[in-house]
PDB file of C-alpha atoms in Angstrom:
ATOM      1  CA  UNK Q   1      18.617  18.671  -7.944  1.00 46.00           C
ATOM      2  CA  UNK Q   2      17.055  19.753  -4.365  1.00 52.00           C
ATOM      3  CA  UNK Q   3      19.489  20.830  -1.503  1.00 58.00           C
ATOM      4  CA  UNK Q   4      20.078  17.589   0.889  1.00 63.00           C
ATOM      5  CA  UNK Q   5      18.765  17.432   3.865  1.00 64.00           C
ATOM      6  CA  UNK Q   6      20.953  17.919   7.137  1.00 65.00           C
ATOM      7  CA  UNK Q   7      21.611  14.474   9.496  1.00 67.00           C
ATOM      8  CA  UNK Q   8      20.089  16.490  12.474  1.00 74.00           C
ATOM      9  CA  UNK Q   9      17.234  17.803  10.864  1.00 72.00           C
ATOM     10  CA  UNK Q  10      16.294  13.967   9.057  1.00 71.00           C
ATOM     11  CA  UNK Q  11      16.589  12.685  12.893  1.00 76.00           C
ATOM     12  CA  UNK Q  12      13.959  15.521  13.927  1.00 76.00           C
ATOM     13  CA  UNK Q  13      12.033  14.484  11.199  1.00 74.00           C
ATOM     14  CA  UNK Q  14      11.805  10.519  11.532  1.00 76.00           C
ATOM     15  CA  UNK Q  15      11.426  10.919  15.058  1.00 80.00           C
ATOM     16  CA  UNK Q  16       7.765  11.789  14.269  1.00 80.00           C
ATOM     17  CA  UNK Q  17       7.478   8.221  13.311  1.00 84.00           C
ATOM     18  CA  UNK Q  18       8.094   7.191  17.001  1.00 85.00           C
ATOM     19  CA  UNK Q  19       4.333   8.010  18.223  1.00 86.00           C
ATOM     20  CA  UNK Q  20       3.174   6.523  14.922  1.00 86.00           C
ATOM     21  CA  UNK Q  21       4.827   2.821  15.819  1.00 88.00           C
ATOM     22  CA  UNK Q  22       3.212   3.328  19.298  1.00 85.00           C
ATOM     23  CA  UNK Q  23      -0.179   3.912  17.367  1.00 86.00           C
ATOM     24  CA  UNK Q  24      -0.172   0.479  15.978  1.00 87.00           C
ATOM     25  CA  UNK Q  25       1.326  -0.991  18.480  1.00 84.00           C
ATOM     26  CA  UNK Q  26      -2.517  -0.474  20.253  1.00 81.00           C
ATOM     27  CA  UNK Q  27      -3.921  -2.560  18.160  1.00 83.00           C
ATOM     28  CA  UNK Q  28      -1.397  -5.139  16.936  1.00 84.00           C
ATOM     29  CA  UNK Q  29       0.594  -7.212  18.731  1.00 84.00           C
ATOM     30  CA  UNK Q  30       4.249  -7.646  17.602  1.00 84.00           C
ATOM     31  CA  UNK Q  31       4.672  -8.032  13.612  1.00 83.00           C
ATOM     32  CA  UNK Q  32       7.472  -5.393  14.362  1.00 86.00           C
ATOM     33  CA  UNK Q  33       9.391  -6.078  11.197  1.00 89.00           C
ATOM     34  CA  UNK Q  34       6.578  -6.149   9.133  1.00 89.00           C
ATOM     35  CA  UNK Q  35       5.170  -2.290  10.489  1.00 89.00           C
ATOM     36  CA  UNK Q  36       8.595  -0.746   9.635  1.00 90.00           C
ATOM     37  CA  UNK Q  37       8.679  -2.305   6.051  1.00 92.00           C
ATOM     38  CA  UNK Q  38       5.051  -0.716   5.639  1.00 91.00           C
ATOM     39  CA  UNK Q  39       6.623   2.760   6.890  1.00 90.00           C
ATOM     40  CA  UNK Q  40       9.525   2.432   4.457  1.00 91.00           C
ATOM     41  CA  UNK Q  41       7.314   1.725   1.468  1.00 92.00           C
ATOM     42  CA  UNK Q  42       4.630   4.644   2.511  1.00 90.00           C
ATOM     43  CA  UNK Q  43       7.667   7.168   3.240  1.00 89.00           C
ATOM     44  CA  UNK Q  44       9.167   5.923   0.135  1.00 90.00           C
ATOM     45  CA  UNK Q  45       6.038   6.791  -2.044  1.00 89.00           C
ATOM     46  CA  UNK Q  46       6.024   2.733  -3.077  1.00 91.00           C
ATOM     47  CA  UNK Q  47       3.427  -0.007  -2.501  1.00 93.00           C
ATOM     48  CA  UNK Q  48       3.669  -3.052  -0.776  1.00 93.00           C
ATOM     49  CA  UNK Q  49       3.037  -6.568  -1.258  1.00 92.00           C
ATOM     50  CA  UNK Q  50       1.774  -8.899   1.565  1.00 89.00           C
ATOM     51  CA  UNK Q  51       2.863 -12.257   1.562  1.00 86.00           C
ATOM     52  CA  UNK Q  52       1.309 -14.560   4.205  1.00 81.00           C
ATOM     53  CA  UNK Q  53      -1.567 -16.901   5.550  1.00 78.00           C
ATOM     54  CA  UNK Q  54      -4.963 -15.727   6.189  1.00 79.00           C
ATOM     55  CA  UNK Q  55      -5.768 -14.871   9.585  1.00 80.00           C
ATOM     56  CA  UNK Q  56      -2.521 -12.656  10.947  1.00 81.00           C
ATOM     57  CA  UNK Q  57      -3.954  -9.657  10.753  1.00 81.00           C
ATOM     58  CA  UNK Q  58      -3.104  -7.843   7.619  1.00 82.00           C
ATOM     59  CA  UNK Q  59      -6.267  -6.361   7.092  1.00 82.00           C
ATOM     60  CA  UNK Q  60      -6.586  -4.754  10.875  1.00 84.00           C
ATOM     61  CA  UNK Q  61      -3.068  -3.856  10.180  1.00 85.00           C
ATOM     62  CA  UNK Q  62      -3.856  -1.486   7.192  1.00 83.00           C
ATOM     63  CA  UNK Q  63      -6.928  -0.049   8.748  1.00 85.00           C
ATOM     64  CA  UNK Q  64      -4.817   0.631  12.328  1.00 87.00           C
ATOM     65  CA  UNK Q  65      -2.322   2.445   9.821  1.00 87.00           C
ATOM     66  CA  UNK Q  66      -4.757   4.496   8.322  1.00 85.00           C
ATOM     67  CA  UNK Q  67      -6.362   5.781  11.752  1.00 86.00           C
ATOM     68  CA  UNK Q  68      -3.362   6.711  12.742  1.00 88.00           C
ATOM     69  CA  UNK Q  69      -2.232   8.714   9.719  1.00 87.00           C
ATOM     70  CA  UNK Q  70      -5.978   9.935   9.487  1.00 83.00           C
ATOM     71  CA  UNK Q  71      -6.282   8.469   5.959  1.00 85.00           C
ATOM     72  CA  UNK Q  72      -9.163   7.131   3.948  1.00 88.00           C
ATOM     73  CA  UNK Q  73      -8.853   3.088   4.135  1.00 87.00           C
ATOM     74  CA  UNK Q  74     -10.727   1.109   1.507  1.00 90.00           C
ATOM     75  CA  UNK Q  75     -10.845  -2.584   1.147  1.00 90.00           C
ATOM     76  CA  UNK Q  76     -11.058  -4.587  -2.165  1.00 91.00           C
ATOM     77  CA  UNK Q  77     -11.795  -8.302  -2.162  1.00 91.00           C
ATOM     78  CA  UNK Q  78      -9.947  -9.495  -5.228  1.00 90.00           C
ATOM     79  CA  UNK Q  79     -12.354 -12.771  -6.627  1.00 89.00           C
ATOM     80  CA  UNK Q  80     -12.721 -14.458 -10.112  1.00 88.00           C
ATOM     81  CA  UNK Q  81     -15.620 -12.951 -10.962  1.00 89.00           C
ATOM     82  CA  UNK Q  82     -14.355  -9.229 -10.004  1.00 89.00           C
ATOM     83  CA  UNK Q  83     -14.462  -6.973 -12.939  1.00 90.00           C
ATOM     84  CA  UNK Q  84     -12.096  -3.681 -13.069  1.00 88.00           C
ATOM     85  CA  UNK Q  85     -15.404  -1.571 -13.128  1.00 88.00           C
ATOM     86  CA  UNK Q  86     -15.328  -2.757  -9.521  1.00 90.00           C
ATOM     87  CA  UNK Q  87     -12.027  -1.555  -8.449  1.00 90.00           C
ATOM     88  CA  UNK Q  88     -11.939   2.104 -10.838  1.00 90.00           C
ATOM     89  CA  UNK Q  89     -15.703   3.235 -11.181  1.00 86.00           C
ATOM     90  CA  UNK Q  90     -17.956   3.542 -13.341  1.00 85.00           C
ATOM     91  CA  UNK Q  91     -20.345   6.127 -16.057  1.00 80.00           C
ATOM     92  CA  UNK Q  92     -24.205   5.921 -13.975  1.00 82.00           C
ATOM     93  CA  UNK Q  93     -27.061   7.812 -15.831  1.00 78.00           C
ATOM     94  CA  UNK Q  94     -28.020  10.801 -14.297  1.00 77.00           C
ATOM     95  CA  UNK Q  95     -30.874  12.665 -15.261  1.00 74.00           C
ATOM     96  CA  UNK Q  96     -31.343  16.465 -13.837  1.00 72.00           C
ATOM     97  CA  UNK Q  97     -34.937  16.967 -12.715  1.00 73.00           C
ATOM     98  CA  UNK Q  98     -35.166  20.169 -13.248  1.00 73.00           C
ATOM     99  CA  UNK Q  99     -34.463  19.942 -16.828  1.00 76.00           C
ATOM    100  CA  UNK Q 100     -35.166  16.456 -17.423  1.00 70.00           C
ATOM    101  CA  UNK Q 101     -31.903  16.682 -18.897  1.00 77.00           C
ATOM    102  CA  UNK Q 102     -29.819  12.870 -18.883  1.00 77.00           C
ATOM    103  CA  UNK Q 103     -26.031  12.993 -18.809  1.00 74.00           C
ATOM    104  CA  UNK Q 104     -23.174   9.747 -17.768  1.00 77.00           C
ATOM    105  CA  UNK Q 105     -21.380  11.042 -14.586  1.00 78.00           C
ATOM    106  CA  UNK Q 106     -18.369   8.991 -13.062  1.00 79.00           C
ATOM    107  CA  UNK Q 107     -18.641   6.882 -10.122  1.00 84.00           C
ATOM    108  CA  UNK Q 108     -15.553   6.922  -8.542  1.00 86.00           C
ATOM    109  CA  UNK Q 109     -14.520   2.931  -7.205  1.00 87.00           C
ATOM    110  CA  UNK Q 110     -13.406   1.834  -4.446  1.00 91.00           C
ATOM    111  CA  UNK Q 111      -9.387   2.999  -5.591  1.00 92.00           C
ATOM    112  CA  UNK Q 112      -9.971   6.863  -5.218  1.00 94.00           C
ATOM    113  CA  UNK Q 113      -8.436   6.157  -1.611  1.00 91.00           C
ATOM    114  CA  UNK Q 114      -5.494   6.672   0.548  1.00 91.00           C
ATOM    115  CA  UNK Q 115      -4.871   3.636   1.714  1.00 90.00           C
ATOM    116  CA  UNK Q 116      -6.310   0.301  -0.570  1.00 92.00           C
ATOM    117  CA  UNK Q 117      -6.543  -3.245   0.688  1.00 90.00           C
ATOM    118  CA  UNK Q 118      -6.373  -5.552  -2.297  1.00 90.00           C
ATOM    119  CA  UNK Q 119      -6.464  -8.497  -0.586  1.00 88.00           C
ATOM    120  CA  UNK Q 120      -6.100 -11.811  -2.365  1.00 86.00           C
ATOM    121  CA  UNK Q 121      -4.921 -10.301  -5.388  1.00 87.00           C
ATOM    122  CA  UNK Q 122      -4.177 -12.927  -6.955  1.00 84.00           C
ATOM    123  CA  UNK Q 123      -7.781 -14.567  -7.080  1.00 85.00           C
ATOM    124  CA  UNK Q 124      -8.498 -12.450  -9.608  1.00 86.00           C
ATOM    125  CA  UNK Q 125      -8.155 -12.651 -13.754  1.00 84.00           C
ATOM    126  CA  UNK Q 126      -4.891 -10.417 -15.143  1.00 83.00           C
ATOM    127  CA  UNK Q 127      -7.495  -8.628 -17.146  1.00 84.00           C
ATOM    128  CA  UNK Q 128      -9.000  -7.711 -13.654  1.00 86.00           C
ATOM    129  CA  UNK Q 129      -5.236  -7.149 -11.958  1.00 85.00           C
ATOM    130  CA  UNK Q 130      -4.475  -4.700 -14.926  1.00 85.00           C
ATOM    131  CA  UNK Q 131      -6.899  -2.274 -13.481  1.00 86.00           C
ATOM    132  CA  UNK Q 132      -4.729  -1.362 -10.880  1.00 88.00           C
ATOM    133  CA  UNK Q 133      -1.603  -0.284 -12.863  1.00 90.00           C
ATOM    134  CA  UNK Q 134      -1.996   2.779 -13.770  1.00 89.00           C
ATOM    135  CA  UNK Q 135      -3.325   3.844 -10.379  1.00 90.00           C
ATOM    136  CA  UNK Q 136      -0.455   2.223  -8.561  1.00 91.00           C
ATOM    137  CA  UNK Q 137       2.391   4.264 -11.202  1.00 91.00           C
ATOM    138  CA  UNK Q 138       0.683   7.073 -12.368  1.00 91.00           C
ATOM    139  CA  UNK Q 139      -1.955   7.715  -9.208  1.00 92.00           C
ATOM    140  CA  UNK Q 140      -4.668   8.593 -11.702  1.00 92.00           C
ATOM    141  CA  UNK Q 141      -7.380   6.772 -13.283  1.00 90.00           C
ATOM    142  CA  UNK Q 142      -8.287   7.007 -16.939  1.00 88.00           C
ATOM    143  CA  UNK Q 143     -11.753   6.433 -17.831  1.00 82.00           C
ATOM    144  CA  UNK Q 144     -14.068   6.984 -21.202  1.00 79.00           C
ATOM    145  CA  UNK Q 145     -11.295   8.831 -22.530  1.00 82.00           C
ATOM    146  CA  UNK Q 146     -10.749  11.035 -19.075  1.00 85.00           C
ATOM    147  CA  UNK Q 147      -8.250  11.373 -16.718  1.00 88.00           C
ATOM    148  CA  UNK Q 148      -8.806  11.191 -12.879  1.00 88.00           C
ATOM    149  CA  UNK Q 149      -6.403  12.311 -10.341  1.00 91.00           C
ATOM    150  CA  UNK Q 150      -6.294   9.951  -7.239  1.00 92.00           C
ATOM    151  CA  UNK Q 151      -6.222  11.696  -3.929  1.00 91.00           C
ATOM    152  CA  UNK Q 152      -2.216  11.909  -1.937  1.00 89.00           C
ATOM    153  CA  UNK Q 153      -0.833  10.295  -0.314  1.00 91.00           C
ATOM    154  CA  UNK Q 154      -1.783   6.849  -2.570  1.00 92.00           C
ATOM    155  CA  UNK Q 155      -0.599   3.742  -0.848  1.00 91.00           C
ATOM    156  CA  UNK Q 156      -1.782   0.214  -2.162  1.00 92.00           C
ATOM    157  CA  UNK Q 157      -1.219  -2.570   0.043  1.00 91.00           C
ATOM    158  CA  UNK Q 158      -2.055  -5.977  -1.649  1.00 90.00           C
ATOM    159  CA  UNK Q 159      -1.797  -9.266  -0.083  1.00 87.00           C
ATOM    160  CA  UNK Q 160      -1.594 -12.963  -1.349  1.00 83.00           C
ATOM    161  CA  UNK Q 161      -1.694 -16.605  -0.083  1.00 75.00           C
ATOM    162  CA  UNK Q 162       1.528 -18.446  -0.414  1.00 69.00           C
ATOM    163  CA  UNK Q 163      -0.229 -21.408   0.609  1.00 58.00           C
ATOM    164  CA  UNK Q 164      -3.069 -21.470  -2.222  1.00 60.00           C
ATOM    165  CA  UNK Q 165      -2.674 -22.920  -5.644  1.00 59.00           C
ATOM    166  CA  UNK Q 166      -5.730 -23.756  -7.168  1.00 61.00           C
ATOM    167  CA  UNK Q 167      -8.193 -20.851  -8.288  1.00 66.00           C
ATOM    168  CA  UNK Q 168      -5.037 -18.648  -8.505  1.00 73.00           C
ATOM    169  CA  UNK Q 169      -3.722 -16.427 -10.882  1.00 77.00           C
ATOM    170  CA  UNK Q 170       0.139 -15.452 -11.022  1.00 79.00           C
ATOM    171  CA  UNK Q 171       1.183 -11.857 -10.644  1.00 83.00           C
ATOM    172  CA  UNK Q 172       2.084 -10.361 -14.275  1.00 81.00           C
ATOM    173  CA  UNK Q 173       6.110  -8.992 -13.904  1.00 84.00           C
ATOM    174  CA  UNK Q 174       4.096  -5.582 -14.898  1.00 85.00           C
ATOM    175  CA  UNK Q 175       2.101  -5.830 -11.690  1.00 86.00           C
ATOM    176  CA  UNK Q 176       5.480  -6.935  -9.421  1.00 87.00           C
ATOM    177  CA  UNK Q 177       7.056  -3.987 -10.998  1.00 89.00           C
ATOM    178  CA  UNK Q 178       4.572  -1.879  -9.113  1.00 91.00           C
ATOM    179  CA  UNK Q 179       5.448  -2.879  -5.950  1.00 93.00           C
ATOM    180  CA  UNK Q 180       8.454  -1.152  -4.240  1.00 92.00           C
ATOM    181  CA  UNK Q 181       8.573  -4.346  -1.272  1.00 92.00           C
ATOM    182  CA  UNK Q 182       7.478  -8.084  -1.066  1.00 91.00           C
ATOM    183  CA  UNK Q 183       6.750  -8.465   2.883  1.00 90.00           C
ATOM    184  CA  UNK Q 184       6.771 -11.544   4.052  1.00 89.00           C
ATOM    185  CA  UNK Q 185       3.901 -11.851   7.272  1.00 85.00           C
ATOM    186  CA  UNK Q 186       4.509 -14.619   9.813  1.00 85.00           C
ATOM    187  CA  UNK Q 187       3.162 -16.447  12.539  1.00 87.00           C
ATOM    188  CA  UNK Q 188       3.401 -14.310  16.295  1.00 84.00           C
ATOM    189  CA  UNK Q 189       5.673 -15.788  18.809  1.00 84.00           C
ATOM    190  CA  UNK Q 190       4.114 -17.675  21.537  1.00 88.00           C
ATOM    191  CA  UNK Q 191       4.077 -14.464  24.091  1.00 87.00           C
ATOM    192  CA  UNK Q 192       2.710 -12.430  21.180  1.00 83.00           C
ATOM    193  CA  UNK Q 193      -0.310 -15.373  20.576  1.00 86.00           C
ATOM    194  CA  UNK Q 194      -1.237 -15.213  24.495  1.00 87.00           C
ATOM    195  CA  UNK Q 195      -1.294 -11.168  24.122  1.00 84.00           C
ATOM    196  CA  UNK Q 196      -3.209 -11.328  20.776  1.00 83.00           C
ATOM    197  CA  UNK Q 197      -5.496 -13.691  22.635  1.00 83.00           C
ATOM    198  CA  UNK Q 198      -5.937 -11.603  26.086  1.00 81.00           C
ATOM    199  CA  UNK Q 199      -6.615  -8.361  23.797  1.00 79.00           C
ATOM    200  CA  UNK Q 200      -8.844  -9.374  21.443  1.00 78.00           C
ATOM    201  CA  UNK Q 201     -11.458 -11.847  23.889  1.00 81.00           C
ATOM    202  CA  UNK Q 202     -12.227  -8.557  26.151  1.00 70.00           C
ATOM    203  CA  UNK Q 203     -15.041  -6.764  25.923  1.00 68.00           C
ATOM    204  CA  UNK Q 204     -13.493  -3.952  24.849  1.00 66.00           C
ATOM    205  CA  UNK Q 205     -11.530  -2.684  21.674  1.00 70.00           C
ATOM    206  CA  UNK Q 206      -8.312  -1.073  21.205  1.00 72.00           C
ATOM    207  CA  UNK Q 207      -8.179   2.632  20.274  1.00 81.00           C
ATOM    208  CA  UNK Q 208      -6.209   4.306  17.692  1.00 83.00           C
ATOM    209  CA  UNK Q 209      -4.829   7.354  18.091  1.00 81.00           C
ATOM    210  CA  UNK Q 210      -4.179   9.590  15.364  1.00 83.00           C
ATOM    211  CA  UNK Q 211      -1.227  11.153  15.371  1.00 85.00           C
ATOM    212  CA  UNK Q 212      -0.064  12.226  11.800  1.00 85.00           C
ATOM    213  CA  UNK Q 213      -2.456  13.564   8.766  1.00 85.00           C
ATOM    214  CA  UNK Q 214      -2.125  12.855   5.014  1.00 84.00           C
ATOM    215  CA  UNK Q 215       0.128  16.454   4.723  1.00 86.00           C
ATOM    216  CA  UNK Q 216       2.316  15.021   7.105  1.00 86.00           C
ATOM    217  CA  UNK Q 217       2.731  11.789   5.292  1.00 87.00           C
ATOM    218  CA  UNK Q 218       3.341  14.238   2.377  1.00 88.00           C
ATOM    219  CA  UNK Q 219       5.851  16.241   3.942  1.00 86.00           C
ATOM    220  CA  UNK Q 220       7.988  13.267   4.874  1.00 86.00           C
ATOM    221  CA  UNK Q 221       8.108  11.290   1.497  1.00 86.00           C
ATOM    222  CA  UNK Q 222       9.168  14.657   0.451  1.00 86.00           C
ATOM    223  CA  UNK Q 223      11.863  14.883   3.014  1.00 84.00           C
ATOM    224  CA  UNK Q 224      12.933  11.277   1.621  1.00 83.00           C
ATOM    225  CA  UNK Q 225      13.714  12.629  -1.661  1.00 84.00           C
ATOM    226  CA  UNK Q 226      16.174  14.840  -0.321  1.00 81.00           C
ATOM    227  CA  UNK Q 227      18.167  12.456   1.109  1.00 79.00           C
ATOM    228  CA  UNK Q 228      21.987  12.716   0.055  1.00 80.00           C
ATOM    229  CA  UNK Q 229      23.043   9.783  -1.797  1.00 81.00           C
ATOM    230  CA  UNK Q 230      26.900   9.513  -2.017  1.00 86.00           C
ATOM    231  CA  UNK Q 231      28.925   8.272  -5.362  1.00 92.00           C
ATOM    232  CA  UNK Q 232      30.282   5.089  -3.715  1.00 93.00           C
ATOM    233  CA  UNK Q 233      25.531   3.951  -2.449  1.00 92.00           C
ATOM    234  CA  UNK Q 234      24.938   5.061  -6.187  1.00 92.00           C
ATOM    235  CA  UNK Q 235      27.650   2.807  -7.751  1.00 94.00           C
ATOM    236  CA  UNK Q 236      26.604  -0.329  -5.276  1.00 94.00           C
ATOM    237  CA  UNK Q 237      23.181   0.220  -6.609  1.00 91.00           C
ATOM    238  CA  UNK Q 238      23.691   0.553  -9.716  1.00 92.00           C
ATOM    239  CA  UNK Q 239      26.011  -2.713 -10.078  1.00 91.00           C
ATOM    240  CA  UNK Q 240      22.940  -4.439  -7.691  1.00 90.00           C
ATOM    241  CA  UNK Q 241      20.200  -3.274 -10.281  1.00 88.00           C
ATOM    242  CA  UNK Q 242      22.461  -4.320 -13.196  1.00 88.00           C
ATOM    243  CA  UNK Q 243      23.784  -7.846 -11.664  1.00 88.00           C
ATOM    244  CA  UNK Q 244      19.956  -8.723 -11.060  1.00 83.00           C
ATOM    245  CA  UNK Q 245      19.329  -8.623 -15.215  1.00 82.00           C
ATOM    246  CA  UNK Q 246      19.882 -11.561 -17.326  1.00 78.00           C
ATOM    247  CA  UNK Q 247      22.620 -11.305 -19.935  1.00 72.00           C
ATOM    248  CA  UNK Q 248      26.760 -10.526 -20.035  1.00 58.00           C
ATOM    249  CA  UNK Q 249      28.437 -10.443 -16.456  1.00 60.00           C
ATOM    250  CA  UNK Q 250      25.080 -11.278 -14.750  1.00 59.00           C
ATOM    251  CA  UNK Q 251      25.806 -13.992 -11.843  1.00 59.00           C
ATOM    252  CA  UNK Q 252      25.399 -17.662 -12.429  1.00 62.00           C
ATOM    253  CA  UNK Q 253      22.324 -19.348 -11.563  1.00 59.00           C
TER     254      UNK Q 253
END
């Protein structure tokens, strides 16, 4: 087990995170609760899934996030048709012209990221959502029998409609399972509307700052795991994780 950190020095630490909240806060207007659920789940080495209408801002969200952090930010839009070739990569011909010599190289896919959007994730077949769980536990990506390391930090943020029900596919337990939080995204207040509305009709853009790098990011969600966790957290957690199971002294329904 690692030495704990000290109280004083965890404060000194997740006061870096102050000039990372102001960041975002250039580009997006309130969704306060929903920005400190994202840094949980990134300090926390999880992934997080998005739960809310289109049109709120998830996807400026993620990309404010990574220019901030100074992190690669890829996009996936997750359709029927999407195969997991798409989202992984793929074995192109290559021919050397010096030799004339033809071998398969990998193309990496659009997951060999920091930070990956799947957005509408579940528009897409299980076959297609199954792509993404080894990335999302393991961070690598196997391929024709080889084994790719994906680059760190890895943070997957996927999103889904809780208002659409036809051309949908439910989320597999094995894919929920990947996903440390289920954030819930809601409509701005009416002061947070006008501001979204007096920012965005300008003729200018905000900019983001960036204020942290990837070893940063690193250095934190290693600072996490040092966290002292006393007897009495573990036993509440362990009773939590334990009630939540089906079976003898589970709670009623």
């Amino acid at each position: 087990m690692t030495a704990s950190v000290s109280a004083p020095e965890l404060q000194a630490q997740l006061a870096r995170l102050t000039p990372l909240r102001e960041a975002i806060g250039q580009a997006i207007v309130g969704q306060h609760d929903v920005v400190e659920q994202l840094l949980i789940g990134l300090l926390a080495g999880g992934h997080c899934l998005l739960e809310g209408v289109p049109g709120l801002g998830k996807t400026l969200l993620v990309r404010t996030l990574g220019q901030a952090l100074d992190l690669q930010f890829r996009r996936v839009q997750f359709t029927p048709d999407l195969m997991p070739s798409d989202i992984l990569g793929t074995e192109i011909l290559e021919e050397d012209h010096g030799t004339g010599h033809r071998h398969f190289k990998f193309q990496p896919g659009p997951v060999f990221t920091n930070l990956l959007l799947a957005d509408e994730l579940n528009r897409t077949p299980p076959k297609t959502q199954a792509a993404l769980l080894e990335a999302m536990q393991e961070k690598t990506v196997s391929y024709a029998g080889v084994t790719h390391e994906l680059p760190a930090p890895f943070f997957v943020l996927a999103t889904q409609n809780p208002l659409e029900q036809a051309g949908t596919y439910p989320l597999p337990e094995a894919q929920l399972d990947r996903f440390l939080l289920h954030v819930k995204v809601d409509y701005p207040s009416e002061a947070e509307e006008r501001a979204i509305i007096e920012q965005t009709t300008g003729s200018s853009s905000a900019k983001v700052p960036q204020v942290m790098h990837g070893a940063d990011v690193l250095a934190l969600q290693a600072r996490v795991r040092e966290v002292h966790l006393g007897a009495d957290l573990l036993d509440w957690i362990t009773r939590l994780v334990r009630a939540s199971r089906p079976g003898a002294g589970a709670p009623a329904e």
